[in-house]
Tab-separated table of C-alpha atoms and ligand atoms in Angstrom:
chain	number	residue	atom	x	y	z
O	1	UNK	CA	0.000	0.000	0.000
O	2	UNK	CA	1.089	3.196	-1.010
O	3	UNK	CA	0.453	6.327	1.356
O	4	UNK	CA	0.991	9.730	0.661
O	5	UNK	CA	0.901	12.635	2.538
O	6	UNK	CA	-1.594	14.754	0.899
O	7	UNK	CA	-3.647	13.837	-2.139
O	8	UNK	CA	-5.215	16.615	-3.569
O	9	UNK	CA	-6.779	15.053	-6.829
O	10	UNK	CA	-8.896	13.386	-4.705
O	11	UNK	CA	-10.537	16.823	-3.574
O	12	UNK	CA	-10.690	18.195	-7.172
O	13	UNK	CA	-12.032	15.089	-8.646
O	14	UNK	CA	-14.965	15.395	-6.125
O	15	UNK	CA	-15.372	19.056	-6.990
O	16	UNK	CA	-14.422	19.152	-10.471
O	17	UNK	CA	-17.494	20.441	-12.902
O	18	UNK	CA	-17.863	23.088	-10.009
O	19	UNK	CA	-14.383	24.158	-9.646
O	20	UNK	CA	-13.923	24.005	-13.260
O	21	UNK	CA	-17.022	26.525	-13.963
O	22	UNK	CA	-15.615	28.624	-11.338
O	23	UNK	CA	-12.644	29.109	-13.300
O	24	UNK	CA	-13.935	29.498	-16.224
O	25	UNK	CA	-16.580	32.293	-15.113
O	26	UNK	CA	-13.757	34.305	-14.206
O	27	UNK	CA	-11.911	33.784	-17.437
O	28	UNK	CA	-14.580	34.506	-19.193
O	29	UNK	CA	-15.587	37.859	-17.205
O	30	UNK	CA	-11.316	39.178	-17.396
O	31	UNK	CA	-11.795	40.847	-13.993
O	32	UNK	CA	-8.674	39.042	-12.224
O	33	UNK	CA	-8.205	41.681	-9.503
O	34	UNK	CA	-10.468	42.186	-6.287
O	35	UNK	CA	-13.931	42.971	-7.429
O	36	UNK	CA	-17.207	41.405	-7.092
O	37	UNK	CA	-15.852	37.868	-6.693
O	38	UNK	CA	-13.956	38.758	-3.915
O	39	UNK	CA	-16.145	40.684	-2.417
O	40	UNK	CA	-18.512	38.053	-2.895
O	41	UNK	CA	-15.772	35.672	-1.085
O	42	UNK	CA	-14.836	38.137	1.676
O	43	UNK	CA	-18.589	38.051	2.875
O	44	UNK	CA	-18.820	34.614	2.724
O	45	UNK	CA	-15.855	33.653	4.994
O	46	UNK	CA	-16.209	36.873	7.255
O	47	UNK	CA	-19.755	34.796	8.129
O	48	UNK	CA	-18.132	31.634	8.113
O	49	UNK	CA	-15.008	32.944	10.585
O	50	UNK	CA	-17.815	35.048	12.506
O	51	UNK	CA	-16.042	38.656	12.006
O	52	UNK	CA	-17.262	42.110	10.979
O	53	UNK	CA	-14.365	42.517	8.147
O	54	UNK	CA	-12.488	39.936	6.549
O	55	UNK	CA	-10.122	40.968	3.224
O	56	UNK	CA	-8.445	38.397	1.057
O	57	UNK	CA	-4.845	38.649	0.751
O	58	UNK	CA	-1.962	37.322	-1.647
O	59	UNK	CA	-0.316	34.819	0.937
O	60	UNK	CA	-0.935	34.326	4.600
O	61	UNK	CA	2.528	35.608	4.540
O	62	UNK	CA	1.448	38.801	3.067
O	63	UNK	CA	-1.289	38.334	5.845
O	64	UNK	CA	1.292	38.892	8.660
O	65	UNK	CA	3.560	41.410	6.658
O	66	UNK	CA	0.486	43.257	5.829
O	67	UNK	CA	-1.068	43.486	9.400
O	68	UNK	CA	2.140	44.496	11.392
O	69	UNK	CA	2.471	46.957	9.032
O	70	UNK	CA	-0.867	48.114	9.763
O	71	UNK	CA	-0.866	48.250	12.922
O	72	UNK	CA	2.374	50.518	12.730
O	73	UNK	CA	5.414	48.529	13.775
O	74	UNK	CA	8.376	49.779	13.489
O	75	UNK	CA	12.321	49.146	13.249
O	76	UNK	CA	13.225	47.799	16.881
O	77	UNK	CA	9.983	47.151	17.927
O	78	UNK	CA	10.352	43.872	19.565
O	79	UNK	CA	7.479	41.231	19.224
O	80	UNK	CA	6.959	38.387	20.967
O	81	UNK	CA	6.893	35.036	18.488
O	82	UNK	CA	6.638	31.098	19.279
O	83	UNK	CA	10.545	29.894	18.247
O	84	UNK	CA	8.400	26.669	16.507
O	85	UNK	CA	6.569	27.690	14.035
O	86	UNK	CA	6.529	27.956	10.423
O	87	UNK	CA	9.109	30.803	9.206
O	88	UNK	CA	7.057	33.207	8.046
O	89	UNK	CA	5.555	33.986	11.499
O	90	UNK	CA	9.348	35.790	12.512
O	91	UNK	CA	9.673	36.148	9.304
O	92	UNK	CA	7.760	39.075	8.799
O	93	UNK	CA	8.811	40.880	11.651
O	94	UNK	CA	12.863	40.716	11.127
O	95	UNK	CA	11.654	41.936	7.519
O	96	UNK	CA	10.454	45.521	9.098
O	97	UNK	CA	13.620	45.361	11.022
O	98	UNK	CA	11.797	44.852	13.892
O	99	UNK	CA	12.937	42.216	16.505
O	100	UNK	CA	11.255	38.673	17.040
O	101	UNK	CA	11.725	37.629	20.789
O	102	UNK	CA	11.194	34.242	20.715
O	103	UNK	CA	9.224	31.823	23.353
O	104	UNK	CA	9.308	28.466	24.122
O	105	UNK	CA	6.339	25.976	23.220
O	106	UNK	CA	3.941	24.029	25.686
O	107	UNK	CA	4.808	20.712	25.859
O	108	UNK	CA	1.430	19.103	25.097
O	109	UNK	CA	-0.371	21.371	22.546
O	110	UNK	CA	3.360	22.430	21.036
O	111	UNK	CA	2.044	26.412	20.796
O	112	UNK	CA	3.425	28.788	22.993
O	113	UNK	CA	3.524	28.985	26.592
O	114	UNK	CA	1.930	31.649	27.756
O	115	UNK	CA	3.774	31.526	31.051
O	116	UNK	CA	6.742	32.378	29.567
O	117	UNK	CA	6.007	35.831	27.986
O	118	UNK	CA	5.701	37.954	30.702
O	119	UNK	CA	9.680	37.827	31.373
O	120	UNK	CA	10.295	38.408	27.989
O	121	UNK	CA	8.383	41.739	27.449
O	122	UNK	CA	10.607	45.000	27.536
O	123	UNK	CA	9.698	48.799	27.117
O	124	UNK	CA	10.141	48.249	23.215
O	125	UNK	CA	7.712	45.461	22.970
O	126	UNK	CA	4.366	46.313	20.948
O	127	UNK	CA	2.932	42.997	19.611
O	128	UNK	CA	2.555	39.616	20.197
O	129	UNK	CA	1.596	36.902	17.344
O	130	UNK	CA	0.443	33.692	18.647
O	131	UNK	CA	-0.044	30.851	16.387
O	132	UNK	CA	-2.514	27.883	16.540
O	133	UNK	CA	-0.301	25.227	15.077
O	134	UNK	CA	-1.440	22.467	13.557
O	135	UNK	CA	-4.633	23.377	13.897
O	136	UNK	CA	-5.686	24.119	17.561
O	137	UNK	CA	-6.032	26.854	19.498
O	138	UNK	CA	-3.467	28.527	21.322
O	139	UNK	CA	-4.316	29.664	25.382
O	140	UNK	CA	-5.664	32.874	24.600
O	141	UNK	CA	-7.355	34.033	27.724
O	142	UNK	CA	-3.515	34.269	28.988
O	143	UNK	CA	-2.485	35.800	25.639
O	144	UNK	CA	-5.387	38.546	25.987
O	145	UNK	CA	-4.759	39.600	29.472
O	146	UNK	CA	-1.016	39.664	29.440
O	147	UNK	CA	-1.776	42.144	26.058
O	148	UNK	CA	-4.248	43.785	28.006
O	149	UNK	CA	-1.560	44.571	31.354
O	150	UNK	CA	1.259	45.671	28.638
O	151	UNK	CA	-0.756	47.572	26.409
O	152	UNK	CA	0.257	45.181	23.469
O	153	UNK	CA	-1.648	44.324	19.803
O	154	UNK	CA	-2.039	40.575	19.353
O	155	UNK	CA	-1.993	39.455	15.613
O	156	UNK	CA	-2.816	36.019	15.389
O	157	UNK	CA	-1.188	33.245	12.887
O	158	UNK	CA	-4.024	31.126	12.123
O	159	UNK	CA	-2.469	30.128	9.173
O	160	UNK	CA	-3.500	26.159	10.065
O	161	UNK	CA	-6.518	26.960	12.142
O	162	UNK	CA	-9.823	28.296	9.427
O	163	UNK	CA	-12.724	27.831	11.629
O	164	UNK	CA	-11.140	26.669	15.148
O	165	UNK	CA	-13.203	27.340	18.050
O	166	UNK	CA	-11.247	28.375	21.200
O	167	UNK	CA	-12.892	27.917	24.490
O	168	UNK	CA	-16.586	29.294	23.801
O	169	UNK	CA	-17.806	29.264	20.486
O	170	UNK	CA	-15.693	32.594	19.013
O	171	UNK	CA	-13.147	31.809	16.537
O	172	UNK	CA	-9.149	32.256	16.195
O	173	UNK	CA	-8.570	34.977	14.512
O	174	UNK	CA	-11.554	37.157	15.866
O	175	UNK	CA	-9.606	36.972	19.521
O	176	UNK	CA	-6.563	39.661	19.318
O	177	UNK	CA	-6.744	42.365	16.722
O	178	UNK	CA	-5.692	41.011	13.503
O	179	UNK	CA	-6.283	37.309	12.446
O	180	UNK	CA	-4.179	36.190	9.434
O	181	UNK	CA	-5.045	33.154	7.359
O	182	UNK	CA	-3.536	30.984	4.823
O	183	UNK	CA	-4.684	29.814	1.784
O	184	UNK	CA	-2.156	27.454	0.137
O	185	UNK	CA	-2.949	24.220	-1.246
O	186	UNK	CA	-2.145	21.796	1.705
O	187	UNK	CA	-4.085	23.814	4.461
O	188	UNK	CA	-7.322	22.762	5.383
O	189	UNK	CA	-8.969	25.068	3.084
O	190	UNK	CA	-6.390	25.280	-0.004
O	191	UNK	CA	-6.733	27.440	-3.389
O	192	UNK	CA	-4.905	27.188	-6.281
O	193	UNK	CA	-2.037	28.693	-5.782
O	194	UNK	CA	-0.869	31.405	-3.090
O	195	UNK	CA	-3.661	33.495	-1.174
O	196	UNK	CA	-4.730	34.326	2.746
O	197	UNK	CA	-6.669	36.538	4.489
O	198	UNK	CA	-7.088	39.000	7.094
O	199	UNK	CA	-9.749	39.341	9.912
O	200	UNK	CA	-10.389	41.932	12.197
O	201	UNK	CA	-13.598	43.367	14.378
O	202	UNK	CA	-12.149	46.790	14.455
O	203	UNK	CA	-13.592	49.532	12.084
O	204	UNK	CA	-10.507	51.232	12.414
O	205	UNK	CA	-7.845	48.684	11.822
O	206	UNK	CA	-10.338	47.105	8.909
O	207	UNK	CA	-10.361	50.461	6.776
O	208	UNK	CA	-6.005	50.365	7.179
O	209	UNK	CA	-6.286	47.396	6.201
O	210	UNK	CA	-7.359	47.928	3.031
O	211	UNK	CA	-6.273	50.698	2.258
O	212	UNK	CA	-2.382	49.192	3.063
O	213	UNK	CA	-3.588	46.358	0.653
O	214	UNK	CA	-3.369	48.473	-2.173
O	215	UNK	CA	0.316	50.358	-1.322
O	216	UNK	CA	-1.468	52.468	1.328
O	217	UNK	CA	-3.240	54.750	-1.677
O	218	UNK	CA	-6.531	56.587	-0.726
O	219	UNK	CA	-7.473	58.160	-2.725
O	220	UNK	CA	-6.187	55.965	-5.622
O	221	UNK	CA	-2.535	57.355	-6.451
O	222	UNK	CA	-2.275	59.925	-3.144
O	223	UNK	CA	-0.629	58.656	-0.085
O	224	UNK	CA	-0.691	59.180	3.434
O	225	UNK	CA	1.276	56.134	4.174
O	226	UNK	CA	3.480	53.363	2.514
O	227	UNK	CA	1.611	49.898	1.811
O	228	UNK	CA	2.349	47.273	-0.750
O	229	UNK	CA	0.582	45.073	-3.376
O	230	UNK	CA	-1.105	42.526	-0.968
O	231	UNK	CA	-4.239	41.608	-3.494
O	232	UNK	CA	-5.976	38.280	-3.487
O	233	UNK	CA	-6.901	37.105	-7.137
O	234	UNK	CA	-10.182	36.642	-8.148
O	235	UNK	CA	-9.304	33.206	-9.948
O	236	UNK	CA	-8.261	32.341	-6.148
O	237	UNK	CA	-11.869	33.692	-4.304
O	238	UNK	CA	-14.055	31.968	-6.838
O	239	UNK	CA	-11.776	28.549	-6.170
O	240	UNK	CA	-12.447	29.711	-2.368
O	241	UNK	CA	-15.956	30.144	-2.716
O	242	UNK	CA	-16.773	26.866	-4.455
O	243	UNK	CA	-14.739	24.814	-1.517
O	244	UNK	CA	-15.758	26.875	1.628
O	245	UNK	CA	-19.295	25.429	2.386
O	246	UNK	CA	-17.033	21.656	2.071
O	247	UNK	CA	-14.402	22.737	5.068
O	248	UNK	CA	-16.646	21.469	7.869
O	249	UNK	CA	-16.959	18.237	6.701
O	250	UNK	CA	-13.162	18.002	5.783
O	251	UNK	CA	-12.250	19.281	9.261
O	252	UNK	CA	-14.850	16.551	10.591
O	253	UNK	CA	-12.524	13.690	8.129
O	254	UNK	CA	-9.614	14.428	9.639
O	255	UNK	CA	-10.866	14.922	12.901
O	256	UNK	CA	-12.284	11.515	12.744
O	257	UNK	CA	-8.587	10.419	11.492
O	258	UNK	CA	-6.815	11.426	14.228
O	259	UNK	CA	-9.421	9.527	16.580
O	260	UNK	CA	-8.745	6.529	14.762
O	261	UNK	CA	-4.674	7.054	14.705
O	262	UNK	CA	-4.977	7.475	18.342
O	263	UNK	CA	-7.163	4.127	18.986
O	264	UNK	CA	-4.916	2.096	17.120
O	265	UNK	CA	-1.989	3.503	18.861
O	266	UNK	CA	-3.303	2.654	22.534
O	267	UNK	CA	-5.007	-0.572	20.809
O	268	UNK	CA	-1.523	-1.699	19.896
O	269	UNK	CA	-0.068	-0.626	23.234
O	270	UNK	CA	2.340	1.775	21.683
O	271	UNK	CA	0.525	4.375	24.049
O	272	UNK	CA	-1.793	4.711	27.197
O	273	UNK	CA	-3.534	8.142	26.427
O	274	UNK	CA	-3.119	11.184	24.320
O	275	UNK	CA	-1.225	14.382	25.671
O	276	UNK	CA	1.514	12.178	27.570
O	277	UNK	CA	5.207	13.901	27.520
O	278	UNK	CA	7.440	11.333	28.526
O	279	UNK	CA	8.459	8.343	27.138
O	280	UNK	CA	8.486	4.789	28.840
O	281	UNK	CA	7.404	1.142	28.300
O	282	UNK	CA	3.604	1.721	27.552
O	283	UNK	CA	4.326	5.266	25.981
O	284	UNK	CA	6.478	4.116	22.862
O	285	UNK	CA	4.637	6.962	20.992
O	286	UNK	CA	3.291	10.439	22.454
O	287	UNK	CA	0.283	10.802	20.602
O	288	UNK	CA	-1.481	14.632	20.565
O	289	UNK	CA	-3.907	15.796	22.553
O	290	UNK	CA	-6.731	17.905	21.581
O	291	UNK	CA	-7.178	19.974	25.049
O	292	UNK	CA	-10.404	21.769	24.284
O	293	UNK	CA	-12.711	19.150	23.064
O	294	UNK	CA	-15.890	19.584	24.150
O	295	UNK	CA	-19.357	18.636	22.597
O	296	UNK	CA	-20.361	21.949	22.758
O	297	UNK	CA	-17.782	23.181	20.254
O	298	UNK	CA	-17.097	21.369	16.815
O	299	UNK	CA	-13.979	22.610	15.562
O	300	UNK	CA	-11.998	22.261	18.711
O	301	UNK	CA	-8.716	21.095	16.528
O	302	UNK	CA	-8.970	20.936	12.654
O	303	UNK	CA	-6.244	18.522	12.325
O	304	UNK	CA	-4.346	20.573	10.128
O	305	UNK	CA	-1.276	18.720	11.001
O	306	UNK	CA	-1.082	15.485	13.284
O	307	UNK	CA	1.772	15.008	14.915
O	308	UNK	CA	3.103	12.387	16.937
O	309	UNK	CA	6.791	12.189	18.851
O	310	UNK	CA	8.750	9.096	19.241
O	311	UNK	CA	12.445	8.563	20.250
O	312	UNK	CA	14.596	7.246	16.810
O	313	UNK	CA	12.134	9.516	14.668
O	314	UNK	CA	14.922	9.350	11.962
O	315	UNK	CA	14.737	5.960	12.230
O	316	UNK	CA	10.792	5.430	12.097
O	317	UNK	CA	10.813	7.870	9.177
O	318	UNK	CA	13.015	5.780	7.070
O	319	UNK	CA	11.267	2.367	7.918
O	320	UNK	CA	7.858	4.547	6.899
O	321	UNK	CA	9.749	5.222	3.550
O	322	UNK	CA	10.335	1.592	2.584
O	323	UNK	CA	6.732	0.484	3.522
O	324	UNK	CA	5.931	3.501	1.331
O	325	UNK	CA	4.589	5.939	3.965
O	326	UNK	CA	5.012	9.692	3.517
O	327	UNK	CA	5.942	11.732	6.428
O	328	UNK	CA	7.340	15.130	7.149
O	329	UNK	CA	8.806	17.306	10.088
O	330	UNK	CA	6.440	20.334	11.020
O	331	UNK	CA	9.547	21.493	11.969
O	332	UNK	CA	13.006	20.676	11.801
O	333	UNK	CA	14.352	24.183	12.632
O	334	UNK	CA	12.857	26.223	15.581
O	335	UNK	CA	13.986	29.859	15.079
O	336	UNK	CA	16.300	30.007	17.524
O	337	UNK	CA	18.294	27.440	15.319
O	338	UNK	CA	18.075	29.557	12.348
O	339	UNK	CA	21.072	31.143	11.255
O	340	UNK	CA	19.949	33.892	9.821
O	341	UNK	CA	18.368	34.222	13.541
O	342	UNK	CA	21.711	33.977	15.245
O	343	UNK	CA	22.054	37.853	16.107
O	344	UNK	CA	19.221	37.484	18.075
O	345	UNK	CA	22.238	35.753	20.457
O	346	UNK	CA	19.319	32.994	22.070
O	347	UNK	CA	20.717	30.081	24.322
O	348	UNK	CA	19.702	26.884	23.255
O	349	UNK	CA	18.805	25.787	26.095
O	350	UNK	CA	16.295	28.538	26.912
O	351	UNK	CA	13.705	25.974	24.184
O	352	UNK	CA	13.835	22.723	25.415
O	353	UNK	CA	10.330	21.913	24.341
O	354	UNK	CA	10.850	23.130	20.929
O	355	UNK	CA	13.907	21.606	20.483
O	356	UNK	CA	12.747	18.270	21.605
O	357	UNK	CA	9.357	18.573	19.152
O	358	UNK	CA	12.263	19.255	16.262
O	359	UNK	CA	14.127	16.431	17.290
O	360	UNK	CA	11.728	13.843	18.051
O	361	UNK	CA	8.228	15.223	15.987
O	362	UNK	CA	6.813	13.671	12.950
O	363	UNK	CA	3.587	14.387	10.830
O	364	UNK	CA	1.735	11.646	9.841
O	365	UNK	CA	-0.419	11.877	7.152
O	366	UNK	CA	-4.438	12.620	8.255
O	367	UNK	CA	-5.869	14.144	4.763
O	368	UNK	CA	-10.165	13.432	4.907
O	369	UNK	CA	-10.153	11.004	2.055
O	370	UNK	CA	-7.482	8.717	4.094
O	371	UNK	CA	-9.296	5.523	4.309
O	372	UNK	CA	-9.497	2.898	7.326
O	373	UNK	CA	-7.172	0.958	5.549
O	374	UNK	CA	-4.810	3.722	5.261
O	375	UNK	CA	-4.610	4.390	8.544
O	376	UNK	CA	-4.342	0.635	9.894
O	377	UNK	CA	-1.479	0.002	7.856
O	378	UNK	CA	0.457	3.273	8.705
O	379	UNK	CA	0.107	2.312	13.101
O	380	UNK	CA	0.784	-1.363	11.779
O	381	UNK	CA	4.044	-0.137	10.300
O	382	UNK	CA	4.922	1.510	13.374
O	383	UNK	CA	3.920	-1.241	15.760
O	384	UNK	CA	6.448	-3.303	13.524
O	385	UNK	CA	9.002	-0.627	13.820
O	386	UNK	CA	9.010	-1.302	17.514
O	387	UNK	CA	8.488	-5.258	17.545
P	1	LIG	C1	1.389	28.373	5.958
P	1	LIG	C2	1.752	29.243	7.093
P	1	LIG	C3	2.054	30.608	6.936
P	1	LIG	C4	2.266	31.271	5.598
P	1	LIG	O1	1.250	31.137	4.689
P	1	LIG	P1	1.548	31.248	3.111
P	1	LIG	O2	0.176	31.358	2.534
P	1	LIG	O3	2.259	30.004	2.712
P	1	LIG	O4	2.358	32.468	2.883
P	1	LIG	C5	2.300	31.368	8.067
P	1	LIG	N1	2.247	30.821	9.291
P	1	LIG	C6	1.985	29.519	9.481
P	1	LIG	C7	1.939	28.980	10.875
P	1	LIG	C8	1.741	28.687	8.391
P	1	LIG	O5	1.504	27.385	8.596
């Protein structure tokens, strides 16, 4: 059996006459920029997310770039930034020459630990971006009120999380003051290319926010401020618009994945419970632990990502090779192990939990249209790794 790590044709096959019409309706209308199929699309999800003002964007990159920009950050600025996490999220901030102070993770969910900020905010500090990796929500009561004490914006990275519920039924991304989304192809809800999006419920921050979307010009050609080219395409919203009302149920797939990863594990005796952190003879694999569920909320974790940790991950990834298995590391690299980080001067050893998710992480593959079979086969693997 061959198992890959995302299979996208399988999603487009399913969709394809609508998808296809899509694409062809904006062909056939030449508007390729903004207009009324974005707009169209920025309702749409703004309902779906449950904010006032949502704006599609050219990358969730952009997203970031565009909304610390926005909200006025400047060179030596310091913002606080999870050292795990995909690179844009520091990314953007070294690119305004602004400086990312980077956090360690929790060792359970893997996002950061809010008990760690407070030491690491200074007089220069203005932001704080906390991203809901993999899919699930970071602490944000914590995040809010330490914002709240030090006067601090909080743009979110909900790059992998479209639609997650935190505690009560509000969504990321409608929590601090900017939520940024991603669009490309392997999130949970994936276009055709590059895109994102921005959220926000402040009138304020929405009308600088579009107005830095297109280079800060308003009127057209006369500017009070610098922005840049940060434009979704309509081929993009109408590719959007088509999948959007289908993200529940694919959240609800891989949801139901991860369940079944997890029974198999503890079935085999590779592992007692989810959430464990330490290895030992019944806890072969630490298996992840979705700490809001509740059957009040739905989309408590989306699953963008499921990750499990195991000792000789090089090792397991190999063996998953030859029984052809894809599998990937979600990340290799935390920040403070960049070098184009190293003038931040970190110590290693200040990220223990991040450097032990880099070491010893791997993503399994948990795509909706992964069958039973699929699944079986990949824990079987593993359980002969071990045996
Ligand atoms: C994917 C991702 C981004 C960047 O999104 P792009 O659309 O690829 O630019 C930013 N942050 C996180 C956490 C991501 O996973």
């Amino acid at each position: 059996m061959n198992v890959p790590l995302l299979d996208l044709k399988i999603q487009y096959n399913a969709l394809k006459t609508e998808l296809d019409n899509a694409l062809l309706k904006v062909a056939e209308s030449q508007y390729f920029i903004l207009g009324k199929e974005v707009d169209d699309f920025e309702k749409e999800i703004a309902n779906y997310i449950g904010c006032k003002y949502a704006y599609g964007i050219s990358s969730g990159t952009d997203a970031l770039l565009l909304a610390l920009m926005t909200l006025g950050i400047q060179p030596d600025d310091e913002i606080i930034v999870p050292t795990y996490s995909f690179f844009a999220t520091a990314g953007v901030v070294a690119r305004l020459n602004a400086k990312p102070i980077l956090v360690d993770s929790d060792p359970v969910t893997f996002n950061i630990n809010p008990s760690l900020i407070e030491k690491k905010i200074t007089s220069k500090t203005k932001a704080i971006i906390p991203v809901h990796l993999y899919g699930q929500s970071v602490e944000m009561e914590e995040i809010v009120s330490i914002a709240k004490k030090y006067n601090l914006k909080i743009v979110e990275d909900a790059a992998q999380a479209i639609g997650v519920q935190y505690k009560d039924d509000r969504s990321v991304g409608t929590i601090g003051d900017v939520g940024c989304f991603s669009f490309f192809p392997s999130k949970n809800l994936g276009c055709f290319g590059d895109a994102g999006l921005v959220t926000t419920n402040d009138e304020k921050i929405a009308e600088q926010l579009q107005i830095m979307r297109v280079h800060g010009g308003k009127p057209k050609y006369y500017h009070k401020v610098i922005g840049g080219n940060f434009r979704i395409d309509a081929i993009q919203a109408a590719v959007l618009r088509v999948k959007l009302p289908h993200l529940d149920s694919w959240c609800e797939g891989r949801r139901t994945n991860a369940e079944l990863y997890n029974q198999l594990f503890i079935s085999h005796k590779l592992a007692s419970e989810t959430g464990k952190i330490n290895y030992s003879e019944t806890e072969k694999v630490l298996l992840p632990k979705a700490v809001y569920k509740s059957s009040s909320i739905k989309n408590y974790h989306i699953f963008n990502q499921y990750i499990i940790r195991v000792e000789k991950r090089d090792e397991l990834r190999k063996f998953l090779s030859e029984n052809n298995i894809a599998s990937e590391i979600y990340y290799p690299v935390p920040f403070h192990r960049q070098e184009c980080f190293k003038y931040l001067n970190t110590n290693d050893s200040d990220f223990p939990v991040a450097n032990n998710s880099a070491e010893h992480s791997i993503a399994l593959p948990i795509y909706p249209e992964l069958t039973k079979e699929h699944i079986s086969y990949v824990v079987e693997t593993i359980n002969k790794f071990f045996n």
